[in-house]
């Protein structure tokens, strides 16, 4: 079964702290995406990771991909309130000769001042 | 603003009815994807069209259908609506067929079935 699991599903943290969100997936893929969703809003692309060892950074967020471990991490450095949102990872799987994204359940991140 | 537009923003209807959701992709994008987001099921891929042709099918119910028109806009038709169909429906688009591409999401249509 194709599964994408995120943990934690909920994270409340203080401003200024560091934390990591994990995304595990069940079957081989070398394409993984991170998105952000603010409450009641649409999804915004954050990172596209397309190979083993890929690392991307934007501001206080850094994402990495280990295809051998089937694991991606989203690391938050010195969190600020504006990063409060739900973060989704999605993995591109080949299903019946077509590719489609399977999504994690999302990690709801609340950053308190 | 992603450049993907969806109408309507909100839709309230009754069980058994049929509705049509509309999506216009970003200029130049050939693929359109439909997703359903609900509290219990999370984000579910429904269907993808690429340049007018169905490309991939996900967890789309038989009561639901979609199409992509020559001008590349797409419509998602939901019929015989049930209470459980209440959800946020997103459309996304990408430049090509979708492999190794970012999908850009529209603002969504919030459907409430009463």
PDB file of C-alpha atoms in Angstrom:
ATOM      1  CA  UNK A   1       0.000   0.000   0.000  1.00  0.00           C
ATOM      2  CA  UNK A   2       1.261   3.459  -0.866  1.00  0.00           C
ATOM      3  CA  UNK A   3       1.458   5.510   2.286  1.00  0.00           C
ATOM      4  CA  UNK A   4       2.919   8.821   3.312  1.00  0.00           C
ATOM      5  CA  UNK A   5       3.150   9.414   7.030  1.00  0.00           C
ATOM      6  CA  UNK A   6       3.992  12.642   8.757  1.00  0.00           C
ATOM      7  CA  UNK A   7       4.899  13.148  12.347  1.00  0.00           C
ATOM      8  CA  UNK A   8       4.131  14.833  14.492  1.00  0.00           C
ATOM      9  CA  UNK A   9       0.605  15.701  13.355  1.00  0.00           C
ATOM     10  CA  UNK A  10       0.447  18.573  15.776  1.00  0.00           C
ATOM     11  CA  UNK A  11       3.267  20.691  17.128  1.00  0.00           C
ATOM     12  CA  UNK A  12       3.123  23.633  19.462  1.00  0.00           C
ATOM     13  CA  UNK A  13       6.391  25.399  20.035  1.00  0.00           C
ATOM     14  CA  UNK A  14       7.875  28.606  21.329  1.00  0.00           C
ATOM     15  CA  UNK A  15       9.358  31.278  19.132  1.00  0.00           C
ATOM     16  CA  UNK A  16      13.077  30.972  18.787  1.00  0.00           C
ATOM     17  CA  UNK A  17      13.174  27.167  19.101  1.00  0.00           C
ATOM     18  CA  UNK A  18      14.231  24.628  16.504  1.00  0.00           C
ATOM     19  CA  UNK A  19      12.205  21.638  15.466  1.00  0.00           C
ATOM     20  CA  UNK A  20      11.901  18.998  12.754  1.00  0.00           C
ATOM     21  CA  UNK A  21       8.892  17.523  10.963  1.00  0.00           C
ATOM     22  CA  UNK A  22       9.316  14.045   9.508  1.00  0.00           C
ATOM     23  CA  UNK A  23       7.786  12.538   6.395  1.00  0.00           C
ATOM     24  CA  UNK A  24       8.112   8.783   5.791  1.00  0.00           C
ATOM     25  CA  UNK A  25       6.856   6.981   2.729  1.00  0.00           C
ATOM     26  CA  UNK A  26       6.263   3.350   1.947  1.00  0.00           C
ATOM     27  CA  UNK A  27       7.640   2.725  -1.540  1.00  0.00           C
ATOM     28  CA  UNK A  28      10.555   3.903  -3.632  1.00  0.00           C
ATOM     29  CA  UNK A  29      10.336   7.423  -4.972  1.00  0.00           C
ATOM     30  CA  UNK A  30      12.835  10.174  -5.580  1.00  0.00           C
ATOM     31  CA  UNK A  31      10.344  13.017  -5.844  1.00  0.00           C
ATOM     32  CA  UNK A  32       8.966  14.698  -2.770  1.00  0.00           C
ATOM     33  CA  UNK A  33       7.235  18.019  -2.259  1.00  0.00           C
ATOM     34  CA  UNK A  34       6.544  20.197   0.741  1.00  0.00           C
ATOM     35  CA  UNK A  35       3.577  22.549   0.874  1.00  0.00           C
ATOM     36  CA  UNK A  36       2.250  25.015   3.369  1.00  0.00           C
ATOM     37  CA  UNK A  37      -1.411  25.757   4.071  1.00  0.00           C
ATOM     38  CA  UNK A  38      -2.666  28.647   6.191  1.00  0.00           C
ATOM     39  CA  UNK A  39      -6.089  28.197   7.839  1.00  0.00           C
ATOM     40  CA  UNK A  40      -8.884  28.443   5.291  1.00  0.00           C
ATOM     41  CA  UNK A  41      -6.410  29.104   2.500  1.00  0.00           C
ATOM     42  CA  UNK A  42      -4.909  27.273  -0.422  1.00  0.00           C
ATOM     43  CA  UNK A  43      -1.683  25.286  -0.574  1.00  0.00           C
ATOM     44  CA  UNK A  44       1.582  26.997  -1.359  1.00  0.00           C
ATOM     45  CA  UNK A  45       4.609  25.153  -2.683  1.00  0.00           C
ATOM     46  CA  UNK A  46       7.664  25.345  -0.435  1.00  0.00           C
ATOM     47  CA  UNK A  47      10.193  22.826  -1.729  1.00  0.00           C
ATOM     48  CA  UNK A  48      10.648  20.315  -4.499  1.00  0.00           C
ATOM     49  CA  UNK A  49      13.167  17.552  -3.738  1.00  0.00           C
ATOM     50  CA  UNK A  50      14.096  15.458  -6.760  1.00  0.00           C
ATOM     51  CA  UNK A  51      17.051  13.302  -5.800  1.00  0.00           C
ATOM     52  CA  UNK A  52      18.656  11.424  -2.946  1.00  0.00           C
ATOM     53  CA  UNK A  53      20.517  13.817  -0.680  1.00  0.00           C
ATOM     54  CA  UNK A  54      18.687  16.874  -2.019  1.00  0.00           C
ATOM     55  CA  UNK A  55      18.644  19.768   0.414  1.00  0.00           C
ATOM     56  CA  UNK A  56      16.741  23.009  -0.093  1.00  0.00           C
ATOM     57  CA  UNK A  57      16.611  26.035   2.185  1.00  0.00           C
ATOM     58  CA  UNK A  58      14.390  29.085   2.257  1.00  0.00           C
ATOM     59  CA  UNK A  59      14.680  31.431   5.201  1.00  0.00           C
ATOM     60  CA  UNK A  60      14.166  29.510   8.432  1.00  0.00           C
ATOM     61  CA  UNK A  61      13.010  26.338   6.669  1.00  0.00           C
ATOM     62  CA  UNK A  62      15.249  23.599   5.341  1.00  0.00           C
ATOM     63  CA  UNK A  63      14.092  20.394   3.679  1.00  0.00           C
ATOM     64  CA  UNK A  64      16.076  17.274   2.875  1.00  0.00           C
ATOM     65  CA  UNK A  65      15.439  13.943   1.213  1.00  0.00           C
ATOM     66  CA  UNK A  66      16.941  10.520   1.928  1.00  0.00           C
ATOM     67  CA  UNK A  67      15.490   8.166  -0.663  1.00  0.00           C
ATOM     68  CA  UNK A  68      17.237   5.121   0.795  1.00  0.00           C
ATOM     69  CA  UNK A  69      15.538   5.654   4.155  1.00  0.00           C
ATOM     70  CA  UNK A  70      12.360   6.890   2.393  1.00  0.00           C
ATOM     71  CA  UNK A  71      12.447   9.897   4.656  1.00  0.00           C
ATOM     72  CA  UNK A  72      12.248  13.634   4.265  1.00  0.00           C
ATOM     73  CA  UNK A  73      12.672  16.194   7.001  1.00  0.00           C
ATOM     74  CA  UNK A  74      11.515  19.784   7.252  1.00  0.00           C
ATOM     75  CA  UNK A  75      13.630  21.620   9.770  1.00  0.00           C
ATOM     76  CA  UNK A  76      12.563  24.890  11.326  1.00  0.00           C
ATOM     77  CA  UNK A  77      15.272  27.109  12.759  1.00  0.00           C
ATOM     78  CA  UNK A  78      14.547  29.795  15.354  1.00  0.00           C
ATOM     79  CA  UNK A  79      10.814  29.636  14.724  1.00  0.00           C
ATOM     80  CA  UNK A  80       8.763  32.810  14.359  1.00  0.00           C
ATOM     81  CA  UNK A  81       4.998  33.253  14.668  1.00  0.00           C
ATOM     82  CA  UNK A  82       4.577  33.745  10.897  1.00  0.00           C
ATOM     83  CA  UNK A  83       5.558  30.131  10.334  1.00  0.00           C
ATOM     84  CA  UNK A  84       2.388  28.928  12.060  1.00  0.00           C
ATOM     85  CA  UNK A  85       0.550  26.858   9.428  1.00  0.00           C
ATOM     86  CA  UNK A  86      -0.124  23.279   8.395  1.00  0.00           C
ATOM     87  CA  UNK A  87       2.724  21.652   6.479  1.00  0.00           C
ATOM     88  CA  UNK A  88       2.143  18.825   4.047  1.00  0.00           C
ATOM     89  CA  UNK A  89       4.552  16.516   2.322  1.00  0.00           C
ATOM     90  CA  UNK A  90       3.547  14.732  -0.864  1.00  0.00           C
ATOM     91  CA  UNK A  91       5.336  11.935  -2.675  1.00  0.00           C
ATOM     92  CA  UNK A  92       5.196  11.213  -6.384  1.00  0.00           C
ATOM     93  CA  UNK A  93       4.488   7.521  -6.997  1.00  0.00           C
ATOM     94  CA  UNK A  94       4.269   5.645 -10.258  1.00  0.00           C
ATOM     95  CA  UNK A  95       0.787   4.130 -10.232  1.00  0.00           C
ATOM     96  CA  UNK A  96      -0.322   2.168 -13.280  1.00  0.00           C
ATOM     97  CA  UNK A  97       2.309   3.910 -15.428  1.00  0.00           C
ATOM     98  CA  UNK A  98       1.214   7.369 -14.345  1.00  0.00           C
ATOM     99  CA  UNK A  99       2.556   9.507 -11.595  1.00  0.00           C
ATOM    100  CA  UNK A 100       0.366  10.888  -8.882  1.00  0.00           C
ATOM    101  CA  UNK A 101       0.954  12.577  -5.585  1.00  0.00           C
ATOM    102  CA  UNK A 102       0.099  10.817  -2.355  1.00  0.00           C
ATOM    103  CA  UNK A 103      -0.191  13.261   0.517  1.00  0.00           C
ATOM    104  CA  UNK A 104       0.682  13.077   4.161  1.00  0.00           C
ATOM    105  CA  UNK A 105      -1.959  14.031   6.724  1.00  0.00           C
ATOM    106  CA  UNK A 106      -0.272  17.333   7.453  1.00  0.00           C
ATOM    107  CA  UNK A 107       1.505  18.726  10.499  1.00  0.00           C
ATOM    108  CA  UNK A 108      -0.273  21.582  12.211  1.00  0.00           C
ATOM    109  CA  UNK A 109       2.364  23.900  13.596  1.00  0.00           C
ATOM    110  CA  UNK A 110       1.544  26.565  16.168  1.00  0.00           C
ATOM    111  CA  UNK A 111       4.309  28.921  17.205  1.00  0.00           C
ATOM    112  CA  UNK A 112       3.663  30.875  20.350  1.00  0.00           C
ATOM    113  CA  UNK A 113       5.314  34.204  21.071  1.00  0.00           C
TER     114      UNK A 113
ATOM    115  CA  UNK B   1      -1.800  34.461  -5.859  1.00  0.00           C
ATOM    116  CA  UNK B   2      -0.897  31.287  -7.777  1.00  0.00           C
ATOM    117  CA  UNK B   3      -2.634  32.303 -11.007  1.00  0.00           C
ATOM    118  CA  UNK B   4      -5.084  29.388 -10.762  1.00  0.00           C
ATOM    119  CA  UNK B   5      -8.696  30.509 -10.451  1.00  0.00           C
ATOM    120  CA  UNK B   6     -11.665  28.566  -9.184  1.00  0.00           C
ATOM    121  CA  UNK B   7     -15.353  29.368  -9.108  1.00  0.00           C
ATOM    122  CA  UNK B   8     -17.473  29.490  -7.125  1.00  0.00           C
ATOM    123  CA  UNK B   9     -15.734  30.121  -3.804  1.00  0.00           C
ATOM    124  CA  UNK B  10     -18.597  28.714  -1.794  1.00  0.00           C
ATOM    125  CA  UNK B  11     -21.455  26.416  -2.687  1.00  0.00           C
ATOM    126  CA  UNK B  12     -24.335  25.271  -0.516  1.00  0.00           C
ATOM    127  CA  UNK B  13     -26.672  22.635  -1.877  1.00  0.00           C
ATOM    128  CA  UNK B  14     -28.895  19.758  -0.829  1.00  0.00           C
ATOM    129  CA  UNK B  15     -28.385  16.019  -0.887  1.00  0.00           C
ATOM    130  CA  UNK B  16     -29.174  14.426  -4.226  1.00  0.00           C
ATOM    131  CA  UNK B  17     -28.297  17.541  -6.200  1.00  0.00           C
ATOM    132  CA  UNK B  18     -25.634  18.054  -8.840  1.00  0.00           C
ATOM    133  CA  UNK B  19     -23.032  20.831  -8.936  1.00  0.00           C
ATOM    134  CA  UNK B  20     -20.251  21.922 -11.268  1.00  0.00           C
ATOM    135  CA  UNK B  21     -16.976  23.383 -10.074  1.00  0.00           C
ATOM    136  CA  UNK B  22     -14.825  25.328 -12.490  1.00  0.00           C
ATOM    137  CA  UNK B  23     -11.078  25.821 -12.702  1.00  0.00           C
ATOM    138  CA  UNK B  24      -8.847  27.918 -14.937  1.00  0.00           C
ATOM    139  CA  UNK B  25      -5.183  26.921 -14.832  1.00  0.00           C
ATOM    140  CA  UNK B  26      -2.223  29.272 -14.879  1.00  0.00           C
ATOM    141  CA  UNK B  27      -1.467  30.677 -18.282  1.00  0.00           C
ATOM    142  CA  UNK B  28       0.585  28.116 -20.222  1.00  0.00           C
ATOM    143  CA  UNK B  29      -0.090  25.195 -17.897  1.00  0.00           C
ATOM    144  CA  UNK B  30      -1.371  22.085 -19.629  1.00  0.00           C
ATOM    145  CA  UNK B  31      -2.219  19.898 -16.629  1.00  0.00           C
ATOM    146  CA  UNK B  32      -5.117  20.335 -14.266  1.00  0.00           C
ATOM    147  CA  UNK B  33      -5.553  18.298 -11.088  1.00  0.00           C
ATOM    148  CA  UNK B  34      -8.547  18.033  -8.810  1.00  0.00           C
ATOM    149  CA  UNK B  35      -8.277  17.353  -5.087  1.00  0.00           C
ATOM    150  CA  UNK B  36     -10.729  16.921  -2.262  1.00  0.00           C
ATOM    151  CA  UNK B  37      -9.771  18.043   1.238  1.00  0.00           C
ATOM    152  CA  UNK B  38     -11.877  16.970   4.180  1.00  0.00           C
ATOM    153  CA  UNK B  39     -11.230  16.706   7.898  1.00  0.00           C
ATOM    154  CA  UNK B  40     -11.535  12.932   8.023  1.00  0.00           C
ATOM    155  CA  UNK B  41      -9.882  11.977   4.716  1.00  0.00           C
ATOM    156  CA  UNK B  42      -7.238  14.668   4.421  1.00  0.00           C
ATOM    157  CA  UNK B  43      -6.094  15.710   0.948  1.00  0.00           C
ATOM    158  CA  UNK B  44      -7.132  13.201  -1.708  1.00  0.00           C
ATOM    159  CA  UNK B  45      -6.149  13.280  -5.351  1.00  0.00           C
ATOM    160  CA  UNK B  46      -9.175  12.841  -7.585  1.00  0.00           C
ATOM    161  CA  UNK B  47      -8.142  13.158 -11.207  1.00  0.00           C
ATOM    162  CA  UNK B  48      -5.642  14.770 -13.593  1.00  0.00           C
ATOM    163  CA  UNK B  49      -6.128  16.054 -17.123  1.00  0.00           C
ATOM    164  CA  UNK B  50      -3.280  16.876 -19.434  1.00  0.00           C
ATOM    165  CA  UNK B  51      -3.947  18.875 -22.584  1.00  0.00           C
ATOM    166  CA  UNK B  52      -7.552  17.736 -22.735  1.00  0.00           C
ATOM    167  CA  UNK B  53      -6.984  14.065 -21.997  1.00  0.00           C
ATOM    168  CA  UNK B  54      -7.458  12.181 -18.746  1.00  0.00           C
ATOM    169  CA  UNK B  55      -3.965  11.395 -17.449  1.00  0.00           C
ATOM    170  CA  UNK B  56      -4.345   9.853 -14.013  1.00  0.00           C
ATOM    171  CA  UNK B  57      -7.180   8.827 -11.780  1.00  0.00           C
ATOM    172  CA  UNK B  58      -7.147   8.736  -8.016  1.00  0.00           C
ATOM    173  CA  UNK B  59      -9.888   8.206  -5.487  1.00  0.00           C
ATOM    174  CA  UNK B  60     -12.657   9.655  -7.581  1.00  0.00           C
ATOM    175  CA  UNK B  61     -16.161   8.346  -6.984  1.00  0.00           C
ATOM    176  CA  UNK B  62     -18.276   7.191  -9.903  1.00  0.00           C
ATOM    177  CA  UNK B  63     -20.741   9.989  -9.068  1.00  0.00           C
ATOM    178  CA  UNK B  64     -17.984  12.479  -9.875  1.00  0.00           C
ATOM    179  CA  UNK B  65     -16.675  13.286 -13.318  1.00  0.00           C
ATOM    180  CA  UNK B  66     -14.406  15.876 -14.834  1.00  0.00           C
ATOM    181  CA  UNK B  67     -13.309  17.197 -18.161  1.00  0.00           C
ATOM    182  CA  UNK B  68     -10.795  19.615 -19.608  1.00  0.00           C
ATOM    183  CA  UNK B  69     -11.853  21.830 -22.472  1.00  0.00           C
ATOM    184  CA  UNK B  70      -9.842  23.017 -25.507  1.00  0.00           C
ATOM    185  CA  UNK B  71      -9.095  26.326 -23.756  1.00  0.00           C
ATOM    186  CA  UNK B  72      -7.651  24.160 -20.929  1.00  0.00           C
ATOM    187  CA  UNK B  73     -10.122  25.154 -18.264  1.00  0.00           C
ATOM    188  CA  UNK B  74     -11.608  22.238 -16.380  1.00  0.00           C
ATOM    189  CA  UNK B  75     -14.861  21.378 -14.709  1.00  0.00           C
ATOM    190  CA  UNK B  76     -15.543  18.892 -11.935  1.00  0.00           C
ATOM    191  CA  UNK B  77     -19.098  17.595 -11.840  1.00  0.00           C
ATOM    192  CA  UNK B  78     -20.432  16.146  -8.607  1.00  0.00           C
ATOM    193  CA  UNK B  79     -23.796  14.410  -8.759  1.00  0.00           C
ATOM    194  CA  UNK B  80     -26.195  12.644  -6.376  1.00  0.00           C
ATOM    195  CA  UNK B  81     -24.536  14.589  -3.622  1.00  0.00           C
ATOM    196  CA  UNK B  82     -24.288  13.136  -0.142  1.00  0.00           C
ATOM    197  CA  UNK B  83     -23.550  14.786   3.180  1.00  0.00           C
ATOM    198  CA  UNK B  84     -20.091  13.229   3.111  1.00  0.00           C
ATOM    199  CA  UNK B  85     -19.208  15.119  -0.068  1.00  0.00           C
ATOM    200  CA  UNK B  86     -18.987  18.321   1.939  1.00  0.00           C
ATOM    201  CA  UNK B  87     -15.362  19.359   1.606  1.00  0.00           C
ATOM    202  CA  UNK B  88     -12.930  21.844   0.139  1.00  0.00           C
ATOM    203  CA  UNK B  89     -12.230  21.085  -3.519  1.00  0.00           C
ATOM    204  CA  UNK B  90      -8.964  22.319  -4.928  1.00  0.00           C
ATOM    205  CA  UNK B  91      -7.807  22.582  -8.459  1.00  0.00           C
ATOM    206  CA  UNK B  92      -4.094  22.718  -9.219  1.00  0.00           C
ATOM    207  CA  UNK B  93      -2.150  23.138 -12.438  1.00  0.00           C
ATOM    208  CA  UNK B  94       1.324  22.419 -13.731  1.00  0.00           C
ATOM    209  CA  UNK B  95       3.229  23.181 -16.879  1.00  0.00           C
ATOM    210  CA  UNK B  96       3.557  19.684 -18.273  1.00  0.00           C
ATOM    211  CA  UNK B  97       2.349  16.197 -17.502  1.00  0.00           C
ATOM    212  CA  UNK B  98       3.304  16.466 -13.863  1.00  0.00           C
ATOM    213  CA  UNK B  99       6.503  14.514 -13.414  1.00  0.00           C
ATOM    214  CA  UNK B 100       9.002  16.461 -11.300  1.00  0.00           C
ATOM    215  CA  UNK B 101       6.806  19.543 -11.476  1.00  0.00           C
ATOM    216  CA  UNK B 102       5.385  21.855  -8.878  1.00  0.00           C
ATOM    217  CA  UNK B 103       1.624  21.958  -8.751  1.00  0.00           C
ATOM    218  CA  UNK B 104       0.104  25.396  -8.214  1.00  0.00           C
ATOM    219  CA  UNK B 105      -3.116  25.383  -6.261  1.00  0.00           C
ATOM    220  CA  UNK B 106      -6.193  27.521  -6.685  1.00  0.00           C
ATOM    221  CA  UNK B 107      -8.084  29.091  -3.774  1.00  0.00           C
ATOM    222  CA  UNK B 108     -10.555  26.206  -3.575  1.00  0.00           C
ATOM    223  CA  UNK B 109     -14.322  25.787  -3.635  1.00  0.00           C
ATOM    224  CA  UNK B 110     -15.936  25.074  -0.291  1.00  0.00           C
ATOM    225  CA  UNK B 111     -18.907  22.760  -0.806  1.00  0.00           C
ATOM    226  CA  UNK B 112     -21.515  22.252   1.874  1.00  0.00           C
ATOM    227  CA  UNK B 113     -24.157  19.589   1.306  1.00  0.00           C
ATOM    228  CA  UNK B 114     -27.167  19.893   3.610  1.00  0.00           C
TER     229      UNK B 114
END
